[in-house]
Short mmCIF file of N, CA and C in Angstrom, two decimals:
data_model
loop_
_atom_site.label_atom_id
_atom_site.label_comp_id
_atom_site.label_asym_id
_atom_site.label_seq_id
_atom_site.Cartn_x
_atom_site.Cartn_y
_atom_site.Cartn_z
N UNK A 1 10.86 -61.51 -9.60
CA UNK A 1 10.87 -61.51 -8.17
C UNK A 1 11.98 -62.37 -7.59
N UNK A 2 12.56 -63.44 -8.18
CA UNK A 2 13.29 -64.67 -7.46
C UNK A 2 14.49 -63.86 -7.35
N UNK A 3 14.87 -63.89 -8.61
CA UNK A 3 16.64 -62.59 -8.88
C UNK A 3 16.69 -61.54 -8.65
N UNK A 4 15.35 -60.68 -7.73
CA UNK A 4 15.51 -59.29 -7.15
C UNK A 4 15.71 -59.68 -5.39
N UNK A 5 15.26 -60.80 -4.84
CA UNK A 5 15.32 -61.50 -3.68
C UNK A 5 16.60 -62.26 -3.40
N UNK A 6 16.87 -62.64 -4.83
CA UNK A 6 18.08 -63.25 -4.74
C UNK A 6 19.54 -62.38 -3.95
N UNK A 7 19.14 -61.24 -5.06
CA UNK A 7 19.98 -60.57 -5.00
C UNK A 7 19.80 -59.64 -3.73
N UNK A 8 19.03 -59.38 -3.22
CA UNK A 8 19.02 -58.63 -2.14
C UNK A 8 19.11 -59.85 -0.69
N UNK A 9 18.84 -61.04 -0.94
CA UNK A 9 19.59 -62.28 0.02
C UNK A 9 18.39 -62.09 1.00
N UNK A 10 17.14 -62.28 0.39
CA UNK A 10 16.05 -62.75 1.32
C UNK A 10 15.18 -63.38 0.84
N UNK A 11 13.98 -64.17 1.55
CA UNK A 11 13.13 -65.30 0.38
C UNK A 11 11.75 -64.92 -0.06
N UNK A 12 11.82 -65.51 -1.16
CA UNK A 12 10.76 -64.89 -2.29
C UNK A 12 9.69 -65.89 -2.27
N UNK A 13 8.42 -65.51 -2.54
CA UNK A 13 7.19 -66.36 -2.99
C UNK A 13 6.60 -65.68 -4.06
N UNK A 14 6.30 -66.52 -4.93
CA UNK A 14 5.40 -66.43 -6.15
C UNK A 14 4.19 -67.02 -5.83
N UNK A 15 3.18 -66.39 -6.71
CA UNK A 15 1.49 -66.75 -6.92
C UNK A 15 0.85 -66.38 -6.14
N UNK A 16 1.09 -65.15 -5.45
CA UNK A 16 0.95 -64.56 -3.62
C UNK A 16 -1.05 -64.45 -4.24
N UNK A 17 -1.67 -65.01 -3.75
CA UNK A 17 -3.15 -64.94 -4.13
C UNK A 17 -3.82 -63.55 -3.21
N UNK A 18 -3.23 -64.03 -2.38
CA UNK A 18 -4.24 -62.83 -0.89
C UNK A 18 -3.23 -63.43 0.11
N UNK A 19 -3.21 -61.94 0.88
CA UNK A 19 -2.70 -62.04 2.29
C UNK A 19 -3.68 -61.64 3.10
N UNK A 20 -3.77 -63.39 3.64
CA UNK A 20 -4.56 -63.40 5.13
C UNK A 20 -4.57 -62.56 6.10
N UNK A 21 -2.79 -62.46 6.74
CA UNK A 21 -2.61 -62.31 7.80
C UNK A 21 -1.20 -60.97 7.87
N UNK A 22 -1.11 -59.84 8.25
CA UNK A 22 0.10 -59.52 8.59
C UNK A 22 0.32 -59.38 10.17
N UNK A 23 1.82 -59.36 10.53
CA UNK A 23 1.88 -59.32 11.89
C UNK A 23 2.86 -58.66 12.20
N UNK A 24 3.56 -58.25 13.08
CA UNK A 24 5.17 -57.40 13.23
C UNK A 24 6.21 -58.20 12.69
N UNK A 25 6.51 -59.40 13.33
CA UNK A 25 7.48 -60.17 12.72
C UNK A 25 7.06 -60.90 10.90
N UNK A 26 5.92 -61.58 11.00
CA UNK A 26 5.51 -62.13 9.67
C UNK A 26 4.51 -61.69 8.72
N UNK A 27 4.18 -62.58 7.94
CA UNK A 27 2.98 -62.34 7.18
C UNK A 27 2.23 -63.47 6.64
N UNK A 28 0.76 -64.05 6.99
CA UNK A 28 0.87 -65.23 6.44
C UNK A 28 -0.44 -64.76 4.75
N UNK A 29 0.15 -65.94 3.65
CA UNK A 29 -0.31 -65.56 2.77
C UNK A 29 -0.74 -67.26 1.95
N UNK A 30 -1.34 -66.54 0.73
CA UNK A 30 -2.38 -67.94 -0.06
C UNK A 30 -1.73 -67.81 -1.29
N UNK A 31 -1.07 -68.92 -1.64
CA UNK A 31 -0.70 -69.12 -3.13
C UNK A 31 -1.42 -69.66 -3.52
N UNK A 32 -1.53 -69.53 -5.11
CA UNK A 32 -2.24 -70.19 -5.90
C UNK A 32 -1.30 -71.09 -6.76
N UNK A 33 -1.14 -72.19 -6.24
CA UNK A 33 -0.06 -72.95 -7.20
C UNK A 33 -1.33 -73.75 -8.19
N UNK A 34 -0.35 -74.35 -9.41
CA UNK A 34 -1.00 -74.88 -10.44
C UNK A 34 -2.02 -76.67 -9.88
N UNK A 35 -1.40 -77.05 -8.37
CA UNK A 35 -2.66 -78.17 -8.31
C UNK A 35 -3.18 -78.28 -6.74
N UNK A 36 -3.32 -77.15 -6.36
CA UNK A 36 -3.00 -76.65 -4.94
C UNK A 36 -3.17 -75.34 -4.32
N UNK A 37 -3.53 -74.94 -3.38
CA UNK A 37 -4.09 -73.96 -2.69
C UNK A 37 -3.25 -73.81 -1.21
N UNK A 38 -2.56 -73.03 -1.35
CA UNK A 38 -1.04 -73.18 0.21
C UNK A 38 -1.35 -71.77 0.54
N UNK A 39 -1.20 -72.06 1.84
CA UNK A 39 -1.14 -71.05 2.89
C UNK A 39 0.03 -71.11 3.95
N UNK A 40 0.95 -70.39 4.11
CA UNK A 40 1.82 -70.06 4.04
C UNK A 40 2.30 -68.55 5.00
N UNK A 41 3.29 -68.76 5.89
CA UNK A 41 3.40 -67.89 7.18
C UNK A 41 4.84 -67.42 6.66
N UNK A 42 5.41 -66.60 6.48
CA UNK A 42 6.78 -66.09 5.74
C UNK A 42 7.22 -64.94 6.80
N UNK A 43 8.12 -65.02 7.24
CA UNK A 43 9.26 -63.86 8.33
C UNK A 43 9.47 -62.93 7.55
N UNK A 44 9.39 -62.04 7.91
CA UNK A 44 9.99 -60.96 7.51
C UNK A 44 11.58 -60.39 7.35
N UNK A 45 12.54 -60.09 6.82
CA UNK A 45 12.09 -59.18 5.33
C UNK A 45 11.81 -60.37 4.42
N UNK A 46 10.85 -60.41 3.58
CA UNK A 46 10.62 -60.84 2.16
C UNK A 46 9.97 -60.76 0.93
N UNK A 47 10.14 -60.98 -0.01
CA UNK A 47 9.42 -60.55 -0.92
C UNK A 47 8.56 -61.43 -2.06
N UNK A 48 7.35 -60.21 -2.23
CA UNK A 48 6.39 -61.44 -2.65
C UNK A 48 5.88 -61.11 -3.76
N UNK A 49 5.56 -61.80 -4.84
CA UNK A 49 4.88 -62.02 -6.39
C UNK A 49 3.63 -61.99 -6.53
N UNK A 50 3.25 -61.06 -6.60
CA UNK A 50 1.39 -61.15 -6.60
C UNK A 50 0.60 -61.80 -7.65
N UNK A 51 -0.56 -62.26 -7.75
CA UNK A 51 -1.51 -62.19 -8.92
C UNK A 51 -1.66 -60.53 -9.32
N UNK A 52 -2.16 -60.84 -11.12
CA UNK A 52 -2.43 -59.60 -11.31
C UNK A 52 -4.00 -58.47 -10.58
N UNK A 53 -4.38 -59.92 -9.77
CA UNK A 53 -5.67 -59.29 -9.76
C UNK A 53 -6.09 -59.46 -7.94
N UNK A 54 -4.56 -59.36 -7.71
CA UNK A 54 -4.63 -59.45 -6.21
C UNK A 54 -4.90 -57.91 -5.30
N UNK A 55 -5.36 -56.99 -6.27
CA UNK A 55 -5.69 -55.37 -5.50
C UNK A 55 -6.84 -55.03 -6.83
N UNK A 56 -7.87 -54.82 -6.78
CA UNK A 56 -8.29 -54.09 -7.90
C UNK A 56 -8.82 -52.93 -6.93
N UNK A 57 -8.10 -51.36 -7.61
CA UNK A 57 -8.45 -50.60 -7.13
C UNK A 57 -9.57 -49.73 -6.99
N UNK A 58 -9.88 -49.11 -5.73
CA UNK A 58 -11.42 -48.48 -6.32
C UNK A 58 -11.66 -46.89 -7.08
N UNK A 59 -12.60 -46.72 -7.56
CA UNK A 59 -12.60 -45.47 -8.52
C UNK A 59 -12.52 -44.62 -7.13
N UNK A 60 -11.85 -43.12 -7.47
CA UNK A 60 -12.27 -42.25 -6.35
C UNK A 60 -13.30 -41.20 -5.58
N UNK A 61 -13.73 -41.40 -4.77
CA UNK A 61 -14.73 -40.45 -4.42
C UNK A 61 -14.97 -39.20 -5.07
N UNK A 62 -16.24 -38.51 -5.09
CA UNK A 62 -16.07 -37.33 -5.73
C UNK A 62 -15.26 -36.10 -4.82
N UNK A 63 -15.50 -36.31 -3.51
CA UNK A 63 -14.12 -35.44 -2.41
C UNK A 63 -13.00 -35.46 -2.82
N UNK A 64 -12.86 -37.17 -2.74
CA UNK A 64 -10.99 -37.39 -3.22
C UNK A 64 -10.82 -36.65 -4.72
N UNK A 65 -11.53 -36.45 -5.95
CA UNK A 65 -11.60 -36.06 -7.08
C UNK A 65 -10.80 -34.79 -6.77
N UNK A 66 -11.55 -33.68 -6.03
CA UNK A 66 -11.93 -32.45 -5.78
C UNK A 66 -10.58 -32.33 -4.87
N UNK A 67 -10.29 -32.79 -4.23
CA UNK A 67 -9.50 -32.70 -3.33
C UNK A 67 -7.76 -32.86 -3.95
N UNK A 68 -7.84 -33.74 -4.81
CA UNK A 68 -6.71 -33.95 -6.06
C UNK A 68 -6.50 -32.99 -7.02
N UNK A 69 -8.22 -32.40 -7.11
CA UNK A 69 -8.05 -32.08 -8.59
C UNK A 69 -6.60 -30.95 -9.05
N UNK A 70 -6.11 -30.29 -8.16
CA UNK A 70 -4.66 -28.93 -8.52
C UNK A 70 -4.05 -29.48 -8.65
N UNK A 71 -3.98 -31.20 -8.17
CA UNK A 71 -2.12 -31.83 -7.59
C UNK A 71 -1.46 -31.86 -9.31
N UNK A 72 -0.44 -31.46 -8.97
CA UNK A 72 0.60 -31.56 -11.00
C UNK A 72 0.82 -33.22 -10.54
N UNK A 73 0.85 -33.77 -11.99
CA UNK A 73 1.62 -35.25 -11.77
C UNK A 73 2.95 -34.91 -12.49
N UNK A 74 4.48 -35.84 -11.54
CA UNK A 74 5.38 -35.13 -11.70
C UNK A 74 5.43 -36.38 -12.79
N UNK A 75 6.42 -36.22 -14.29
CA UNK A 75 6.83 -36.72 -15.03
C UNK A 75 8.48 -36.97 -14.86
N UNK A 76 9.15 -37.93 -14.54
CA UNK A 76 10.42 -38.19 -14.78
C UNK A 76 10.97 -38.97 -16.27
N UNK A 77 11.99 -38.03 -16.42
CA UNK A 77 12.61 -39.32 -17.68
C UNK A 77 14.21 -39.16 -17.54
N UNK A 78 14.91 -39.71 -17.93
CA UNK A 78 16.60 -40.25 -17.99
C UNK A 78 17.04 -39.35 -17.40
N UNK A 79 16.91 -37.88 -17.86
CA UNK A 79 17.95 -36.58 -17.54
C UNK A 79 17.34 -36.78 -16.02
N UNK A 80 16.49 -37.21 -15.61
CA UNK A 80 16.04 -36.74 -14.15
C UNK A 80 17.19 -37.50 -13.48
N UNK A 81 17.57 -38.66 -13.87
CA UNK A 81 18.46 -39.97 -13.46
C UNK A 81 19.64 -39.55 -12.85
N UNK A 82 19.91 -39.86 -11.78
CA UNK A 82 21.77 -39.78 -11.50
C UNK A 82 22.57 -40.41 -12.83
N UNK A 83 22.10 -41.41 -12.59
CA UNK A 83 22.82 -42.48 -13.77
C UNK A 83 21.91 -42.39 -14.97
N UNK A 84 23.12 -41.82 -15.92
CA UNK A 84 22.01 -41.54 -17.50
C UNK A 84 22.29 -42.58 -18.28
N UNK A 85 22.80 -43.55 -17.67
CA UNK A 85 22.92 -44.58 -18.78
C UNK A 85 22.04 -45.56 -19.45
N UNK A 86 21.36 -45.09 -20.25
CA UNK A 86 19.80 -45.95 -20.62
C UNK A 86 19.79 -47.75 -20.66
N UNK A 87 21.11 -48.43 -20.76
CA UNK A 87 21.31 -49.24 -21.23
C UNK A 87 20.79 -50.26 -19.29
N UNK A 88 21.10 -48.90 -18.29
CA UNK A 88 20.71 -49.76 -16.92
C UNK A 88 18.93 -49.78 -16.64
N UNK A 89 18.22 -49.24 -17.35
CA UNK A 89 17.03 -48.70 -17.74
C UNK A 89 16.08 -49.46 -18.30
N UNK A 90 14.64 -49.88 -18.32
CA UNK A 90 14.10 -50.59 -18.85
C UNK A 90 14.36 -52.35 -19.35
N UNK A 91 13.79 -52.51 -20.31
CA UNK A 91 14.06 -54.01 -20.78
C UNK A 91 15.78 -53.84 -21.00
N UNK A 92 16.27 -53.07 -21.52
CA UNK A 92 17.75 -53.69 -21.70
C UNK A 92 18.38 -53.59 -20.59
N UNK A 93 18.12 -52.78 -19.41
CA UNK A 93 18.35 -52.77 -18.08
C UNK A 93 17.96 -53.96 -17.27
N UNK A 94 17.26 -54.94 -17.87
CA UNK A 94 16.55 -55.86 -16.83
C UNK A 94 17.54 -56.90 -17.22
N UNK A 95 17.98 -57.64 -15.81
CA UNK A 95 18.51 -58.71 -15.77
C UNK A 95 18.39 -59.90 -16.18
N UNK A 96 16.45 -59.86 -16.55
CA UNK A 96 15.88 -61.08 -17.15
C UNK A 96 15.96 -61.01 -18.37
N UNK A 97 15.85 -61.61 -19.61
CA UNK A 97 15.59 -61.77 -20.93
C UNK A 97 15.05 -62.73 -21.55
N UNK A 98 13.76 -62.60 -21.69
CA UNK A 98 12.51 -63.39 -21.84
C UNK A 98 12.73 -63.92 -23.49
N UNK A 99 13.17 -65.45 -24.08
CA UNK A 99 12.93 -65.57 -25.65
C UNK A 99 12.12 -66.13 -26.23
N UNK A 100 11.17 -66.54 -24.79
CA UNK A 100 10.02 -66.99 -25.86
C UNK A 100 8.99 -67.65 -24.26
N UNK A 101 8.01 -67.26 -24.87
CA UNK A 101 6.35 -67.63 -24.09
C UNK A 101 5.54 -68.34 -24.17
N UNK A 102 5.18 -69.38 -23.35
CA UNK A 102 4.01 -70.54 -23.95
C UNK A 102 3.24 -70.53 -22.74
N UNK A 103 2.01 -70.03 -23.50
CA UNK A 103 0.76 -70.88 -21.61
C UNK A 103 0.59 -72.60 -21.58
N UNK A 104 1.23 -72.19 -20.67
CA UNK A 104 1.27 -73.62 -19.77
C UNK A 104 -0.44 -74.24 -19.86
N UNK A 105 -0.07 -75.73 -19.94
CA UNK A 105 -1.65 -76.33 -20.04
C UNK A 105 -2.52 -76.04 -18.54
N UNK A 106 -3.60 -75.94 -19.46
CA UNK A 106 -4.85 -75.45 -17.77
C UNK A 106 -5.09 -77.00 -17.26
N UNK A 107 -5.06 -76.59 -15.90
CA UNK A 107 -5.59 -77.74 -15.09
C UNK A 107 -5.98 -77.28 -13.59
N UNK A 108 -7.25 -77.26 -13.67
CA UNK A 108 -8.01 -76.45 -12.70
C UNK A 108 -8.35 -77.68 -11.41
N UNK A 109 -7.95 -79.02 -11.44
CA UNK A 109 -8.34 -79.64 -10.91
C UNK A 109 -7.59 -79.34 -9.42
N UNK A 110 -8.44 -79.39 -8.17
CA UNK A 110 -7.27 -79.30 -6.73
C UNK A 110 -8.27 -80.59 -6.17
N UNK A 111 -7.67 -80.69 -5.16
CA UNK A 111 -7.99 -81.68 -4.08
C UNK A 111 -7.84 -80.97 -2.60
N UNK A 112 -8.84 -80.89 -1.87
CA UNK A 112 -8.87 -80.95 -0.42
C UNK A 112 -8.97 -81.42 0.39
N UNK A 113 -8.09 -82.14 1.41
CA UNK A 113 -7.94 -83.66 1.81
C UNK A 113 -8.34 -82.93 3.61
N UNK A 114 -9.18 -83.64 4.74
CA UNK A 114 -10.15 -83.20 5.46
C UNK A 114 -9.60 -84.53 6.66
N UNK A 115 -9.13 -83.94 7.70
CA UNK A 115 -9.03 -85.46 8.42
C UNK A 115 -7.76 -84.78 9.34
N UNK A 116 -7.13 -85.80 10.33
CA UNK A 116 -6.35 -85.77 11.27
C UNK A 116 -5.10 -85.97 10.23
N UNK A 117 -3.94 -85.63 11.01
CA UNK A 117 -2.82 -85.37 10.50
C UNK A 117 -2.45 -86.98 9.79
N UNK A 118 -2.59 -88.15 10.71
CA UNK A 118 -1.92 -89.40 10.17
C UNK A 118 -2.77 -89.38 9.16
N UNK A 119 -4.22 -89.66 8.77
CA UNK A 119 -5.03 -89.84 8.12
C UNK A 119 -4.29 -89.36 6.74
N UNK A 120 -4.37 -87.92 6.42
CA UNK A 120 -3.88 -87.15 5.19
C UNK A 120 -2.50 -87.86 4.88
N UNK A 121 -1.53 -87.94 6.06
CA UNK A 121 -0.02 -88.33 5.27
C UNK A 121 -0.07 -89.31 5.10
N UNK A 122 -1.14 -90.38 5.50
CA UNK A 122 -1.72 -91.19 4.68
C UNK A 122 -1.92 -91.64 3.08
N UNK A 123 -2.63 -90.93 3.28
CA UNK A 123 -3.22 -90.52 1.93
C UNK A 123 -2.20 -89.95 1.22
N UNK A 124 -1.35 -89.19 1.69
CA UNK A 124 -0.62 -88.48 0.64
C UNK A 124 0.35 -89.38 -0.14
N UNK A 125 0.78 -90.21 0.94
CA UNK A 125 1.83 -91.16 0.78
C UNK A 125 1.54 -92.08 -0.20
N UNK A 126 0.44 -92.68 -0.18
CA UNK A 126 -0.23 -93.84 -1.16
C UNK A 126 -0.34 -93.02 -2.48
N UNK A 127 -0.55 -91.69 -2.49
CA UNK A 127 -0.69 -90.88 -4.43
C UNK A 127 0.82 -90.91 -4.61
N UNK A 128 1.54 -90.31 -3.76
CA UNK A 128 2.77 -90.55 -4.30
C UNK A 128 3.63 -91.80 -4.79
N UNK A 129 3.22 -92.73 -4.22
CA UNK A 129 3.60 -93.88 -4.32
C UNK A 129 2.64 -94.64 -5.57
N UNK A 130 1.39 -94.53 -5.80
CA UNK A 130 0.63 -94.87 -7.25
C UNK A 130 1.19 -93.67 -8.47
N UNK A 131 1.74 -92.52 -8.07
CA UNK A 131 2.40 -92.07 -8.89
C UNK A 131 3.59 -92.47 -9.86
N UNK A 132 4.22 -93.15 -8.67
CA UNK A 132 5.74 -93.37 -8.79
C UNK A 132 6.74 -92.40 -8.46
N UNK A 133 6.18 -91.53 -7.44
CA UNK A 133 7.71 -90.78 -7.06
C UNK A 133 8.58 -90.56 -5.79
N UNK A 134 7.71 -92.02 -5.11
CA UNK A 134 8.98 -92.94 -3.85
C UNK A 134 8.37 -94.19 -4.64
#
């Protein structure tokens, strides 16, 4: 998602959990970051990284069944392509090249901090600072 945004020169979000909100100009949406729960209002054009389990679709009615059942599903492969060059195509086509995979350690722990604005940057200020990172 980052290097397809990149490249098309608009801004990207990852961990898109659920979208709250769409609107004409924006869209606001819920990441799921690794110690944190953000919600998040993004302009439009942009593009966004879903969870895998951010649509689960539903089975179809027995109408919709019936109503499908003649449609042909069309099959494309290379020859269908303007460009037959397989090499722009799939994994060797992809700009990314993945050499190796590790799951990251779980840490399910979040914090929800409840209070007036000074209160929290408060608070925020003092973890960062027992942290060490002012």
């Amino acid at each position: 998602g980052s290097e397809v945004s990149e490249w098309l020169n608009i801004p990207s979000v990852s961990n898109v959990k659920k979208i709250s909100k769409v609107e004409s100009d924006a869209i606001t949406i819920e990441m799921d970051l690794p110690e944190e729960l953000e919600i998040a209002k993004v302009q439009y054009p942009c593009l966004l990284s879903v969870d895998k389990d951010i649509f689960q679709p539903r089975l179809p009615s027995y109408v919709k069944k019936m109503d499908t059942a003649d449609r042909e599903i069309e099959v494309y492969s290379l020859d269908d392509m303007e460009d037959k060059d397989e090499t722009h195509y799939g994994l060797n086509g992809s700009p990314t090249q993945v050499k190796r995979i590790f799951p990251p350690t779980a840490n399910d722990h979040h914090e929800v901090w409840d209070g007036d604005g000074s209160e929290v940057a408060d608070k925020l200020f003092h973890m960062i600072t027992d942290m060490k990172f002012i």
